[in-house]
Structure formats: C-alpha cells, structure tokens
Short mmCIF file of C-alpha atoms in Angstrom, two decimals:
data_model
loop_
_atom_site.label_atom_id
_atom_site.label_comp_id
_atom_site.label_asym_id
_atom_site.label_seq_id
_atom_site.Cartn_x
_atom_site.Cartn_y
_atom_site.Cartn_z
CA MET A 1 -23.08 12.97 19.15
CA LEU A 2 -20.51 11.98 16.58
CA ALA A 3 -18.30 14.79 15.26
CA LYS A 4 -17.63 15.45 11.59
CA ARG A 5 -13.98 14.72 10.81
CA ILE A 6 -11.25 16.90 9.28
CA ILE A 7 -8.50 14.86 7.63
CA PRO A 8 -5.29 16.32 6.20
CA CYS A 9 -3.93 14.20 3.35
CA LEU A 10 -0.19 13.77 2.85
CA ASP A 11 1.32 12.57 -0.42
CA ILE A 12 4.38 10.45 0.32
CA ASP A 13 7.16 9.81 -2.18
CA ARG A 14 10.13 7.67 -1.12
CA GLY A 15 9.61 8.49 2.54
CA ARG A 16 9.13 12.27 2.17
CA VAL A 17 6.03 14.41 2.13
CA VAL A 18 5.70 16.00 -1.29
CA LYS A 19 3.30 18.44 -2.81
CA GLY A 20 2.48 19.10 -6.40
CA VAL A 21 -0.43 19.73 -8.68
CA LYS A 22 -1.90 16.52 -10.07
CA PHE A 23 1.31 14.52 -9.73
CA GLU A 24 3.30 17.18 -11.56
CA ASP A 25 5.73 19.82 -10.35
CA ILE A 26 6.42 17.79 -7.23
CA GLN A 27 8.30 19.50 -4.41
CA ASP A 28 9.64 18.25 -1.11
CA ALA A 29 7.40 19.38 1.76
CA GLY A 30 9.09 17.78 4.72
CA ASP A 31 9.52 14.84 6.99
CA PRO A 32 6.32 12.78 7.45
CA VAL A 33 6.74 12.54 11.23
CA GLU A 34 7.17 16.30 11.57
CA VAL A 35 4.22 17.08 9.33
CA ALA A 36 2.02 14.47 11.03
CA ARG A 37 2.96 15.85 14.44
CA LYS A 38 2.01 19.35 13.33
CA TYR A 39 -1.46 18.28 12.21
CA ASP A 40 -1.98 16.17 15.30
CA TYR A 41 -1.17 19.24 17.39
CA GLN A 42 -3.60 21.35 15.35
CA GLY A 43 -6.41 18.92 16.13
CA ALA A 44 -6.63 16.79 12.97
CA ASP A 45 -9.10 13.95 13.55
CA GLU A 46 -7.26 11.46 11.36
CA LEU A 47 -4.45 11.45 8.83
CA VAL A 48 -4.31 9.95 5.35
CA PHE A 49 -1.00 9.00 3.74
CA LEU A 50 -1.10 8.42 0.03
CA ASP A 51 2.03 6.72 -1.26
CA ILE A 52 2.84 7.95 -4.76
CA THR A 53 6.25 6.30 -4.98
CA ALA A 54 6.59 5.05 -8.52
CA SER A 55 8.80 2.06 -7.87
CA HIS A 56 7.50 -0.92 -5.96
CA GLU A 57 11.06 -1.61 -4.83
CA ASP A 58 10.79 1.38 -2.51
CA ARG A 59 7.95 -0.27 -0.56
CA PRO A 60 10.06 -0.91 2.59
CA THR A 61 10.61 2.86 2.80
CA LEU A 62 6.84 3.35 3.11
CA PHE A 63 6.58 0.72 5.86
CA HIS A 64 9.37 2.44 7.73
CA THR A 65 7.61 5.80 7.42
CA VAL A 66 4.31 4.36 8.66
CA GLU A 67 6.09 2.76 11.61
CA GLN A 68 7.77 6.00 12.59
CA VAL A 69 4.53 7.99 12.41
CA ALA A 70 2.48 5.35 14.24
CA ARG A 71 5.02 5.38 17.06
CA GLU A 72 4.45 9.08 17.71
CA ILE A 73 0.94 9.96 16.61
CA TYR A 74 -2.07 8.59 18.44
CA ILE A 75 -4.86 9.40 16.01
CA PRO A 76 -6.08 7.07 13.26
CA LEU A 77 -3.84 6.75 10.23
CA THR A 78 -5.06 5.57 6.82
CA VAL A 79 -2.48 4.51 4.24
CA GLY A 80 -3.17 4.01 0.55
CA GLY A 81 -1.35 3.76 -2.74
CA GLY A 82 -0.21 0.59 -4.44
CA VAL A 83 -2.21 -1.81 -2.26
CA ARG A 84 -2.62 -4.92 -4.41
CA SER A 85 -3.23 -7.88 -2.10
CA CYS A 86 -4.17 -9.07 1.36
CA ALA A 87 -0.45 -9.35 2.07
CA ASP A 88 -0.08 -5.63 1.30
CA VAL A 89 -2.96 -4.85 3.66
CA ARG A 90 -1.42 -6.95 6.41
CA ALA A 91 2.02 -5.40 5.95
CA LEU A 92 0.61 -1.88 6.29
CA LEU A 93 -1.51 -2.77 9.31
CA SER A 94 1.44 -4.39 11.04
CA ALA A 95 3.56 -1.34 10.28
CA GLY A 96 0.99 0.67 12.25
CA ALA A 97 -1.68 1.83 9.80
CA ASP A 98 -5.20 1.73 11.24
CA LYS A 99 -6.93 1.63 7.88
CA VAL A 100 -5.78 0.76 4.40
CA SER A 101 -7.25 2.28 1.29
CA ILE A 102 -7.70 0.21 -1.85
CA ASN A 103 -8.36 1.72 -5.26
CA THR A 104 -7.18 0.15 -8.54
CA ALA A 105 -6.88 -3.35 -7.07
CA ALA A 106 -10.56 -3.26 -6.02
CA VAL A 107 -11.60 -2.62 -9.61
CA GLU A 108 -9.36 -5.39 -10.91
CA ARG A 109 -10.52 -7.86 -8.28
CA PRO A 110 -13.47 -6.75 -6.09
CA GLU A 111 -13.16 -9.90 -3.96
CA LEU A 112 -9.99 -8.42 -2.47
CA VAL A 113 -12.20 -6.02 -0.50
CA THR A 114 -14.27 -8.89 0.89
CA GLU A 115 -11.22 -10.98 1.75
CA ALA A 116 -9.36 -8.15 3.44
CA GLY A 117 -12.50 -7.03 5.28
CA SER A 118 -13.29 -10.45 6.66
CA ARG A 119 -9.69 -11.06 7.69
CA TYR A 120 -8.84 -7.69 9.24
CA GLY A 121 -12.27 -6.21 9.94
CA VAL A 122 -14.32 -4.03 7.59
CA GLN A 123 -13.54 -0.98 9.73
CA CYS A 124 -9.99 -0.93 8.39
CA ILE A 125 -10.86 -1.25 4.71
CA VAL A 126 -11.37 2.05 2.91
CA VAL A 127 -12.25 1.89 -0.77
CA ALA A 128 -10.98 4.92 -2.68
CA ILE A 129 -12.97 5.93 -5.73
CA ASP A 130 -11.68 8.42 -8.34
CA ALA A 131 -14.68 9.65 -10.30
CA LYS A 132 -15.12 11.93 -13.27
CA ARG A 133 -18.24 13.45 -14.86
CA VAL A 134 -18.91 11.81 -18.20
CA ASN A 135 -22.44 12.91 -19.09
CA LYS A 136 -22.94 15.35 -21.94
CA LYS A 137 -24.58 18.71 -21.33
CA LYS A 138 -28.31 18.47 -20.55
CA GLU A 139 -27.98 14.72 -19.94
CA PRO A 140 -28.57 13.46 -16.39
CA LEU A 141 -25.43 13.59 -14.23
CA ARG A 142 -23.22 10.55 -14.54
CA TRP A 143 -19.77 9.78 -13.17
CA GLU A 144 -17.28 7.12 -14.25
CA VAL A 145 -14.67 5.40 -12.09
CA PHE A 146 -11.03 5.85 -13.11
CA THR A 147 -8.01 3.89 -11.86
CA HIS A 148 -4.21 4.02 -12.01
CA GLY A 149 -4.09 7.48 -10.46
CA GLY A 150 -6.89 8.68 -12.71
CA ARG A 151 -5.29 7.64 -15.99
CA ARG A 152 -7.46 4.68 -16.92
CA ALA A 153 -11.23 4.68 -17.56
CA THR A 154 -13.09 1.63 -16.28
CA GLY A 155 -16.56 2.04 -17.76
CA LEU A 156 -17.99 1.65 -14.24
CA ASP A 157 -20.70 4.00 -13.01
CA ALA A 158 -19.37 5.61 -9.81
CA ILE A 159 -22.64 5.45 -7.85
CA GLU A 160 -23.23 1.79 -8.71
CA TRP A 161 -19.60 1.01 -7.97
CA ALA A 162 -19.81 2.69 -4.54
CA ALA A 163 -22.88 0.62 -3.62
CA LYS A 164 -21.17 -2.55 -4.87
CA MET A 165 -18.05 -1.88 -2.84
CA VAL A 166 -20.11 -1.47 0.33
CA LYS A 167 -21.83 -4.76 -0.44
CA TYR A 168 -18.37 -6.32 -0.85
CA GLY A 169 -17.37 -5.09 2.60
CA ALA A 170 -15.89 -1.59 2.36
CA GLY A 171 -16.08 0.03 5.79
CA GLU A 172 -15.71 3.53 4.44
CA LEU A 173 -15.47 5.28 1.06
CA LEU A 174 -12.98 7.96 0.03
CA VAL A 175 -14.45 9.72 -2.98
CA THR A 176 -12.26 12.02 -5.08
CA SER A 177 -13.63 14.16 -7.86
CA MET A 178 -11.10 14.17 -10.68
CA ASP A 179 -12.82 17.16 -12.21
CA ARG A 180 -12.18 19.18 -9.08
CA ASP A 181 -8.88 17.76 -7.81
CA GLY A 182 -6.28 20.52 -7.78
CA THR A 183 -8.73 23.22 -8.91
CA LYS A 184 -9.58 24.79 -5.52
CA ALA A 185 -13.14 25.18 -6.83
CA GLY A 186 -14.74 23.07 -4.09
CA TYR A 187 -15.82 19.44 -3.85
CA ASP A 188 -18.15 17.92 -6.44
CA ASN A 189 -21.02 17.98 -3.95
CA GLU A 190 -23.51 16.45 -6.38
CA LEU A 191 -21.25 13.42 -6.68
CA LEU A 192 -20.87 13.21 -2.90
CA LYS A 193 -24.58 13.56 -2.25
CA ALA A 194 -25.45 10.92 -4.84
CA ILE A 195 -23.02 8.44 -3.25
CA SER A 196 -23.99 9.34 0.30
CA ASP A 197 -27.63 8.63 -0.55
CA ALA A 198 -26.69 5.28 -2.09
CA VAL A 199 -24.60 3.85 0.75
CA SER A 200 -24.83 3.36 4.51
CA VAL A 201 -21.12 3.59 5.39
CA PRO A 202 -19.18 6.79 6.18
CA LEU A 203 -18.06 8.91 3.24
CA ILE A 204 -14.87 10.99 3.02
CA ALA A 205 -15.01 13.90 0.56
CA SER A 206 -11.91 14.65 -1.49
CA GLY A 207 -10.74 16.82 -4.37
CA GLY A 208 -11.04 20.55 -4.89
CA VAL A 209 -10.88 22.31 -1.53
CA GLY A 210 -9.71 25.90 -1.79
CA THR A 211 -11.54 27.61 1.07
CA LEU A 212 -13.03 26.79 4.47
CA GLU A 213 -16.48 27.33 2.96
CA HIS A 214 -15.75 24.39 0.67
CA LEU A 215 -15.25 22.17 3.71
CA TYR A 216 -18.60 23.35 5.06
CA GLN A 217 -20.33 22.61 1.74
CA GLY A 218 -18.85 19.11 1.72
CA PHE A 219 -20.83 18.46 4.90
CA SER A 220 -23.93 20.56 4.31
CA VAL A 221 -24.47 19.91 0.58
CA GLY A 222 -22.39 16.79 -0.10
CA CYS A 223 -23.54 15.08 3.13
CA ALA A 224 -20.01 13.78 3.74
CA ASP A 225 -19.02 12.38 7.14
CA ALA A 226 -15.43 13.56 6.82
CA VAL A 227 -13.56 16.01 4.62
CA LEU A 228 -10.09 15.47 3.23
CA ALA A 229 -7.88 18.38 2.24
CA ALA A 230 -4.27 18.80 1.27
CA SER A 231 -3.13 22.13 -0.10
CA ILE A 232 -5.10 24.50 2.16
CA PHE A 233 -3.31 22.94 5.12
CA HIS A 234 0.09 22.25 3.51
CA GLN A 235 0.43 25.73 2.09
CA GLY A 236 -0.37 27.18 5.49
CA THR A 237 -3.46 28.96 4.18
CA HIS A 238 -5.37 27.61 7.17
CA THR A 239 -4.72 25.46 10.21
CA VAL A 240 -6.96 22.55 11.13
CA GLY A 241 -7.98 24.58 14.18
CA GLU A 242 -9.15 27.47 12.01
CA ALA A 243 -11.14 25.04 9.86
CA LYS A 244 -12.85 23.64 12.95
CA ALA A 245 -13.64 27.08 14.35
CA TYR A 246 -15.19 28.05 11.01
CA LEU A 247 -17.27 24.87 10.80
CA GLU A 248 -18.40 25.09 14.41
CA ASN A 249 -19.54 28.64 13.84
CA LYS A 250 -21.65 27.34 10.94
CA GLY A 251 -23.30 24.72 13.14
CA ILE A 252 -21.21 21.69 12.18
CA ARG A 253 -20.31 19.48 15.13
CA VAL A 254 -16.54 19.11 15.43
CA ARG A 255 -14.15 17.80 18.06
CA ARG A 256 -12.52 20.71 19.86
CA MET B 1 11.32 -8.18 38.14
CA ALA B 2 9.55 -5.25 36.50
CA ALA B 3 5.78 -5.18 36.40
CA ALA B 4 4.31 -6.39 33.13
CA ILE B 5 1.20 -5.69 31.08
CA GLY B 6 0.17 -8.62 28.90
CA VAL B 7 -1.56 -7.80 25.63
CA ILE B 8 -3.44 -10.79 24.25
CA ASP B 9 -2.45 -11.34 20.63
CA TYR B 10 -4.94 -13.69 19.01
CA GLY B 11 -3.84 -12.74 15.53
CA MET B 12 -6.47 -10.20 14.60
CA GLY B 13 -5.67 -6.60 13.89
CA ASN B 14 -2.99 -4.16 14.66
CA LEU B 15 -1.43 -4.28 18.11
CA HIS B 16 1.44 -2.06 17.08
CA SER B 17 -0.06 1.24 18.18
CA LEU B 18 -1.56 -0.24 21.35
CA GLY B 19 1.80 -1.75 22.35
CA LYS B 20 3.61 1.52 21.64
CA ALA B 21 1.01 3.52 23.54
CA LEU B 22 1.26 1.26 26.60
CA GLU B 23 5.06 1.45 26.54
CA ARG B 24 4.86 5.20 26.32
CA VAL B 25 2.55 5.68 29.31
CA SER B 26 4.19 3.16 31.61
CA SER B 27 7.94 3.38 31.21
CA SER B 28 8.63 1.20 34.26
CA THR B 29 6.36 -1.55 32.93
CA ARG B 30 7.19 -4.24 30.40
CA VAL B 31 4.63 -4.70 27.64
CA VAL B 32 4.30 -8.33 26.63
CA ILE B 33 2.39 -9.01 23.41
CA SER B 34 1.75 -12.73 23.37
CA TYR B 35 -0.57 -15.60 22.54
CA ASP B 36 1.00 -17.90 25.12
CA PRO B 37 -1.48 -18.39 28.01
CA GLU B 38 1.27 -19.05 30.55
CA GLU B 39 3.32 -16.06 29.55
CA LEU B 40 0.20 -13.89 29.79
CA LEU B 41 -0.87 -15.28 33.15
CA ALA B 42 2.56 -14.37 34.49
CA CYS B 43 1.82 -10.68 33.75
CA ASP B 44 0.40 -8.38 36.41
CA ARG B 45 -2.36 -6.98 34.25
CA ILE B 46 -4.03 -7.99 31.02
CA VAL B 47 -5.33 -6.13 27.97
CA LEU B 48 -7.82 -7.82 25.63
CA PRO B 49 -7.84 -5.80 22.40
CA GLY B 50 -9.71 -6.64 19.26
CA VAL B 51 -10.92 -5.72 15.85
CA GLY B 52 -12.76 -7.79 13.29
CA GLY B 53 -15.65 -10.19 13.67
CA VAL B 54 -16.72 -11.79 16.95
CA ARG B 55 -16.96 -15.35 15.60
CA GLU B 56 -13.38 -15.39 14.39
CA CYS B 57 -12.27 -13.71 17.61
CA MET B 58 -13.90 -16.39 19.80
CA ASN B 59 -12.63 -19.15 17.50
CA GLU B 60 -9.07 -17.86 17.75
CA LEU B 61 -9.27 -17.44 21.53
CA ARG B 62 -10.41 -21.06 21.82
CA ARG B 63 -7.94 -22.41 19.26
CA LEU B 64 -5.04 -20.76 21.09
CA GLU B 65 -6.49 -21.93 24.42
CA LEU B 66 -6.72 -18.32 25.54
CA ASN B 67 -10.37 -18.24 26.59
CA GLU B 68 -9.75 -20.00 29.91
CA MET B 69 -6.74 -17.79 30.51
CA VAL B 70 -8.95 -14.70 30.01
CA VAL B 71 -11.59 -15.99 32.43
CA GLU B 72 -8.88 -16.85 34.95
CA ALA B 73 -7.22 -13.44 34.61
CA ALA B 74 -10.63 -11.76 34.91
CA ARG B 75 -10.92 -13.25 38.39
CA THR B 76 -7.54 -12.15 39.65
CA LYS B 77 -5.90 -9.31 37.69
CA PRO B 78 -6.68 -5.79 36.52
CA MET B 79 -8.07 -6.32 33.06
CA LEU B 80 -8.82 -3.94 30.20
CA GLY B 81 -11.00 -4.73 27.18
CA ILE B 82 -10.91 -2.55 24.05
CA CYS B 83 -13.51 -2.45 21.26
CA LEU B 84 -14.23 -6.06 20.23
CA GLY B 85 -12.28 -7.03 23.37
CA MET B 86 -15.05 -5.33 25.35
CA GLN B 87 -17.84 -6.91 23.31
CA VAL B 88 -16.60 -10.47 23.87
CA MET B 89 -16.79 -9.81 27.62
CA LEU B 90 -20.59 -9.94 27.36
CA GLU B 91 -22.50 -13.24 27.22
CA TRP B 92 -23.65 -13.14 23.63
CA SER B 93 -23.18 -11.17 20.42
CA ASP B 94 -25.69 -10.95 17.57
CA GLU B 95 -22.84 -10.48 15.07
CA ASN B 96 -22.07 -13.30 12.59
CA GLU B 97 -25.51 -14.91 13.09
CA GLY B 98 -25.05 -15.00 16.86
CA VAL B 99 -22.04 -16.12 18.88
CA PRO B 100 -21.75 -17.05 22.57
CA ALA B 101 -19.00 -14.97 24.19
CA LEU B 102 -17.00 -14.99 27.43
CA GLY B 103 -19.80 -13.90 29.77
CA LEU B 104 -17.75 -11.75 32.13
CA PHE B 105 -20.67 -9.28 32.15
CA PRO B 106 -24.35 -10.29 31.93
CA GLY B 107 -25.86 -8.92 28.75
CA LYS B 108 -25.53 -9.03 24.99
CA VAL B 109 -24.12 -7.18 22.00
CA GLN B 110 -26.36 -5.97 19.20
CA ARG B 111 -26.18 -3.99 15.98
CA PHE B 112 -26.98 -0.32 15.58
CA PRO B 113 -30.27 0.06 13.71
CA GLU B 114 -29.93 0.89 10.00
CA PRO B 115 -30.93 4.50 9.40
CA PRO B 116 -34.38 4.97 7.89
CA ALA B 117 -34.03 6.42 4.38
CA ASP B 118 -36.17 9.45 5.28
CA ALA B 119 -34.33 10.34 8.49
CA PRO B 120 -33.43 14.04 8.65
CA GLU B 121 -29.82 13.19 9.39
CA ARG B 122 -28.81 9.69 8.36
CA LEU B 123 -26.53 8.09 10.92
CA LYS B 124 -24.21 5.71 9.13
CA VAL B 125 -23.12 2.30 10.36
CA PRO B 126 -20.32 1.73 11.37
CA HIS B 127 -20.27 4.43 14.02
CA MET B 128 -16.88 5.80 13.01
CA GLY B 129 -15.07 8.83 14.38
CA TRP B 130 -14.83 10.95 17.50
CA ASN B 131 -17.67 11.02 19.99
CA GLN B 132 -18.04 12.29 23.55
CA VAL B 133 -18.20 9.96 26.53
CA LYS B 134 -20.34 10.90 29.51
CA GLN B 135 -18.96 9.43 32.71
CA SER B 136 -21.76 7.55 34.48
CA ARG B 137 -19.94 7.30 37.79
CA PRO B 138 -16.55 8.04 39.35
CA HIS B 139 -13.83 5.44 38.77
CA PRO B 140 -10.02 5.54 39.11
CA ILE B 141 -9.73 4.99 35.35
CA TRP B 142 -11.28 8.44 34.76
CA ALA B 143 -8.61 10.23 36.86
CA GLY B 144 -7.63 13.46 35.09
CA VAL B 145 -10.08 12.88 32.23
CA PRO B 146 -12.78 15.58 32.00
CA ASP B 147 -16.39 14.44 31.68
CA GLU B 148 -17.66 14.41 28.08
CA SER B 149 -14.16 14.10 26.59
CA TRP B 150 -13.82 12.96 22.97
CA PHE B 151 -12.68 9.46 22.04
CA TYR B 152 -12.29 7.60 18.75
CA PHE B 153 -14.86 4.91 17.95
CA VAL B 154 -15.25 2.46 15.11
CA HIS B 155 -17.89 -0.24 15.52
CA SER B 156 -21.21 -1.47 14.16
CA TYR B 157 -22.30 -3.39 17.27
CA TYR B 158 -22.65 -2.15 20.83
CA ALA B 159 -22.85 -3.76 24.27
CA LYS B 160 -26.03 -3.83 26.34
CA PRO B 161 -25.04 -4.85 29.87
CA VAL B 162 -27.98 -6.09 31.96
CA ASN B 163 -26.76 -4.51 35.19
CA PRO B 164 -26.90 -0.69 35.03
CA ASP B 165 -24.21 -0.55 37.72
CA HIS B 166 -21.78 -2.02 35.18
CA VAL B 167 -22.10 1.01 32.90
CA LEU B 168 -19.13 3.32 33.40
CA GLY B 169 -19.71 5.76 30.55
CA THR B 170 -22.16 6.39 27.72
CA SER B 171 -22.19 7.94 24.27
CA GLU B 172 -24.98 9.00 21.92
CA TYR B 173 -25.40 7.43 18.51
CA THR B 174 -28.93 6.77 17.33
CA HIS B 175 -29.50 6.38 21.08
CA GLU B 176 -27.48 6.30 24.31
CA PHE B 177 -25.25 3.23 24.55
CA ALA B 178 -22.57 1.89 26.90
CA ALA B 179 -19.20 3.27 25.78
CA ALA B 180 -17.41 1.94 28.87
CA ILE B 181 -18.25 -0.80 31.35
CA ALA B 182 -16.59 -1.92 34.58
CA ARG B 183 -16.92 -4.19 37.58
CA ASP B 184 -14.46 -5.26 40.29
CA ASN B 185 -11.07 -5.57 38.56
CA ILE B 186 -12.33 -5.26 34.97
CA VAL B 187 -12.78 -2.15 32.84
CA ALA B 188 -13.59 -2.04 29.13
CA PHE B 189 -13.96 0.62 26.45
CA GLN B 190 -15.88 0.47 23.20
CA PHE B 191 -13.66 3.26 21.84
CA HIS B 192 -9.92 3.06 21.14
CA PRO B 193 -7.83 4.84 23.81
CA GLU B 194 -4.71 4.10 21.74
CA LYS B 195 -6.21 6.20 18.91
CA SER B 196 -7.59 8.96 21.10
CA GLN B 197 -4.64 11.31 21.54
CA ASN B 198 -3.65 12.59 24.98
CA LEU B 199 -6.80 11.66 26.87
CA GLY B 200 -6.64 8.14 25.48
CA MET B 201 -3.05 7.95 26.72
CA MET B 202 -4.26 9.10 30.12
CA LEU B 203 -6.77 6.24 30.32
CA LEU B 204 -4.02 3.75 29.48
CA ALA B 205 -1.73 5.34 32.08
CA ASN B 206 -4.52 5.12 34.67
CA PHE B 207 -5.02 1.46 33.82
CA SER B 208 -1.31 0.76 34.19
CA HIS B 209 -1.43 2.04 37.80
CA TRP B 210 -4.90 0.84 38.69
CA ALA B 211 -5.01 -1.19 41.90
CA PRO B 212 -8.60 -2.47 42.18
#
C-alpha cells in the first residue's frame, strides 16, 4: 500500500537555504545541494523548495540551484515561489523540478492551473493555499485564502477554493495554516480535515510542526497524505528517520 | 563508437532528471535525448518516457513521426517504457475519452475508481507517492533489487495487460494492479525509476546492460 510522505521544506533566497521566523530574522542555513543531500540520505520522500528571493532579476539563480539539486538527488522535487505563468512552470520543469507549486497567480488567474495542467500534466501542478481562520468565536469554523506570502486577503473561502482548484486541474494541494505557521503548536487539523473531505487529490499539510506527534496528528486527525516540515528538521531537533520511526510505531505506513 | 541509449523526447515533461540518471548509471554509454526518428533508431536501446495526457502523447508521437520508430524499435532493441510511456504500450487507454495506443501489449489502460465518500480510508486519485512493488517473476531487470522495494508513483490510470505472463510486478492501490510489464525485449514501469533513489538507479543500470 501507498506510504504517507514526509517532506522537508527548504526556503531558498538567492541560491542559499535560509531559515527565519515568518520571513523575518533570516539566517543562512547552507548550500541547497548539501542540505538536499542530507535529507535524501535521511530518507525524505520528497523535497519542497520555496523561493523567497525578493527580486525577480535573481530568477536565473533559482534555476541554477534547481538544476544542481536535480542532478544529484533522485527523489521528487517541488519548487514554488513567484510562479506567474506557463513559461515559469516550463522553465522550472526544464531546470529539473518534478512539480511546480502555484499560489498567488492561481488566485489572480485560476485558468493558469488548467493551462499548466493540460500542458505539463496535472501530476506536476501543486496549488499552494495559505489559509487563516476568520470566523468569530462561537461561529462555525471558516478560513480565508491569503496571497502574496500571506499579506493580502482575498475574500475566498479556503474550502471552496480548494475544491475549485481541483476542478481546475490541481494534482495536489499544499495547505498552510497561517495561524499556526512558525508557532510549533501543530497543524490546523480542522482545516486539513475539512479540505481533505472536500477534495479527491492528495493533500500536503503545512504550518506549525513542533513535535513528531504533530506529524502524526496531521495524518490521523487532519487526514493529510503528506506532511511538510521545516524547522524541526533544519534545527536538527529530529531527523527524517526519527520521524518515520515514530510514525511507524504509531501505525502510520511509511517508506523505510 | 560508444553504445547509446536513446530517450524519446516528444516534448512533454521533464527529461532532465531521467537523462541525468541514465548518464549516471551508465558512464560508458551516451545518452541521446532526441525527437529525430533516425537518430533514435541509430541508438542501441530506447527509453519511452512520458507524463501528461495520453491523447496529446499519441498526437505528438504521430506528428513527429515517432510512432513507427517506436514500433520498429520494439521489434529489435531493448526498450524501456516509463509511466505514460508504459501506458501507451497497451492497445487502448480510457483517458481523454478513449485513445487508441501503440498496441505493443494486448490490453487496455483504465482509471482508478473514485473513492466512495464513506470509505474508511479514502484513497485519493492520483495515486501519488511511494509504494511497494511485488516481483511477479524473475527478470534480469530486477537484479539486485529486493522484492517489495519502494518506488515512486504518480498516475491516475493503470494498465491492464490481457496476458498474465506479461505482468512483471504488481502494487496495491484500491486493488492489485500491474506496476511493471515485460515481454521479449521490452520492459515498462508505471513508477518512475529516475525518482526512486538508489533502487530506481539500479533498475536503470540493469536496463543499460540488459541483453534480451
């Protein structure tokens, strides 16, 4: 049977891995090839690169980084950040990305997802959704989609948006809770479960992991198909192997 | 002249990692990524990769006059199909309202059933991620690869070969399906060896030496 996936996420700025809390206090955390190789060795099932380079002029640096990593690492690589057009998708795929994640541009023009999916295959189009709780206390739960790295509200309901994106041809969804991102308080499992129930494509949980138990809850409560984590791996709190041993012990099927 | 592996480039998807992986496992072999039928037929062995939809794949193969080259190579050379490249080796695919394919193996390609809403564990489509492959029978391509090893899959349709002898390996997803098929000088994987770490590399290395 299919294994649940563990995916370390690397923030990339001008060709270097960086770490910081919510885009602030950013520190250099190494060479992407070295970091990718380390996670590959630890048994990561996939890798996600999120390009946070501010200037679009630095785009060739990202392509170079993707090329270098793809030359050495033979597990699937998803690249996101600043993807605006089919040409951007193609450029990343030809640099060696296996999947491309689209966020803000999908909100601005949902047809981009359809076009990219029909041209390059829906399996390589990941739609990233940044969602935030907006209901008042005692109201039913409700989440809104945010874009531009979480700075801009869209008015879109996150569950409806997820279902729409799948209809438009998203092959996979990467759902980040903005309430939890950087808090180490665990995923927003209610958000994940609501989206998982609404769509038929695989769901990657993101935002808030602080412990291995959080990864487990992402699967058992949030019904995610894959869990994304950054700081628990980058800070050396846990290896991917430790995460898998923990999950396996709890009855989650992982690749060992 | 050095031996050469021809990778058929019909303009769909990412051949970068496949090309790099083949170069890595077969240092004495040239890897030729091409859409020129003559250049490909001059190679010793052929890889038919593929992502995307089957209709566009067949259209592009025909437009580039590659379909006859594939059928010709399938008669005479070691040939490897990957993912959609395996699916087009069957006679027919249900994808895109139904498309006739190359017919190198009797049988058809159909979609995984949608999960019932009340299923205890909903299996999503596409089947995406790492799954184990049970080896149905011995074959040189499996050399050094333990039974039930993990490989990376991403697909919504699966092949149903008519002849059970053509099934080389199976996986479980909603039900048992053919994850690898083979006959004579042809072998094909539904999963992506070029995305499947060391054991995927081993399959590609085995293919590069395979003398059927």
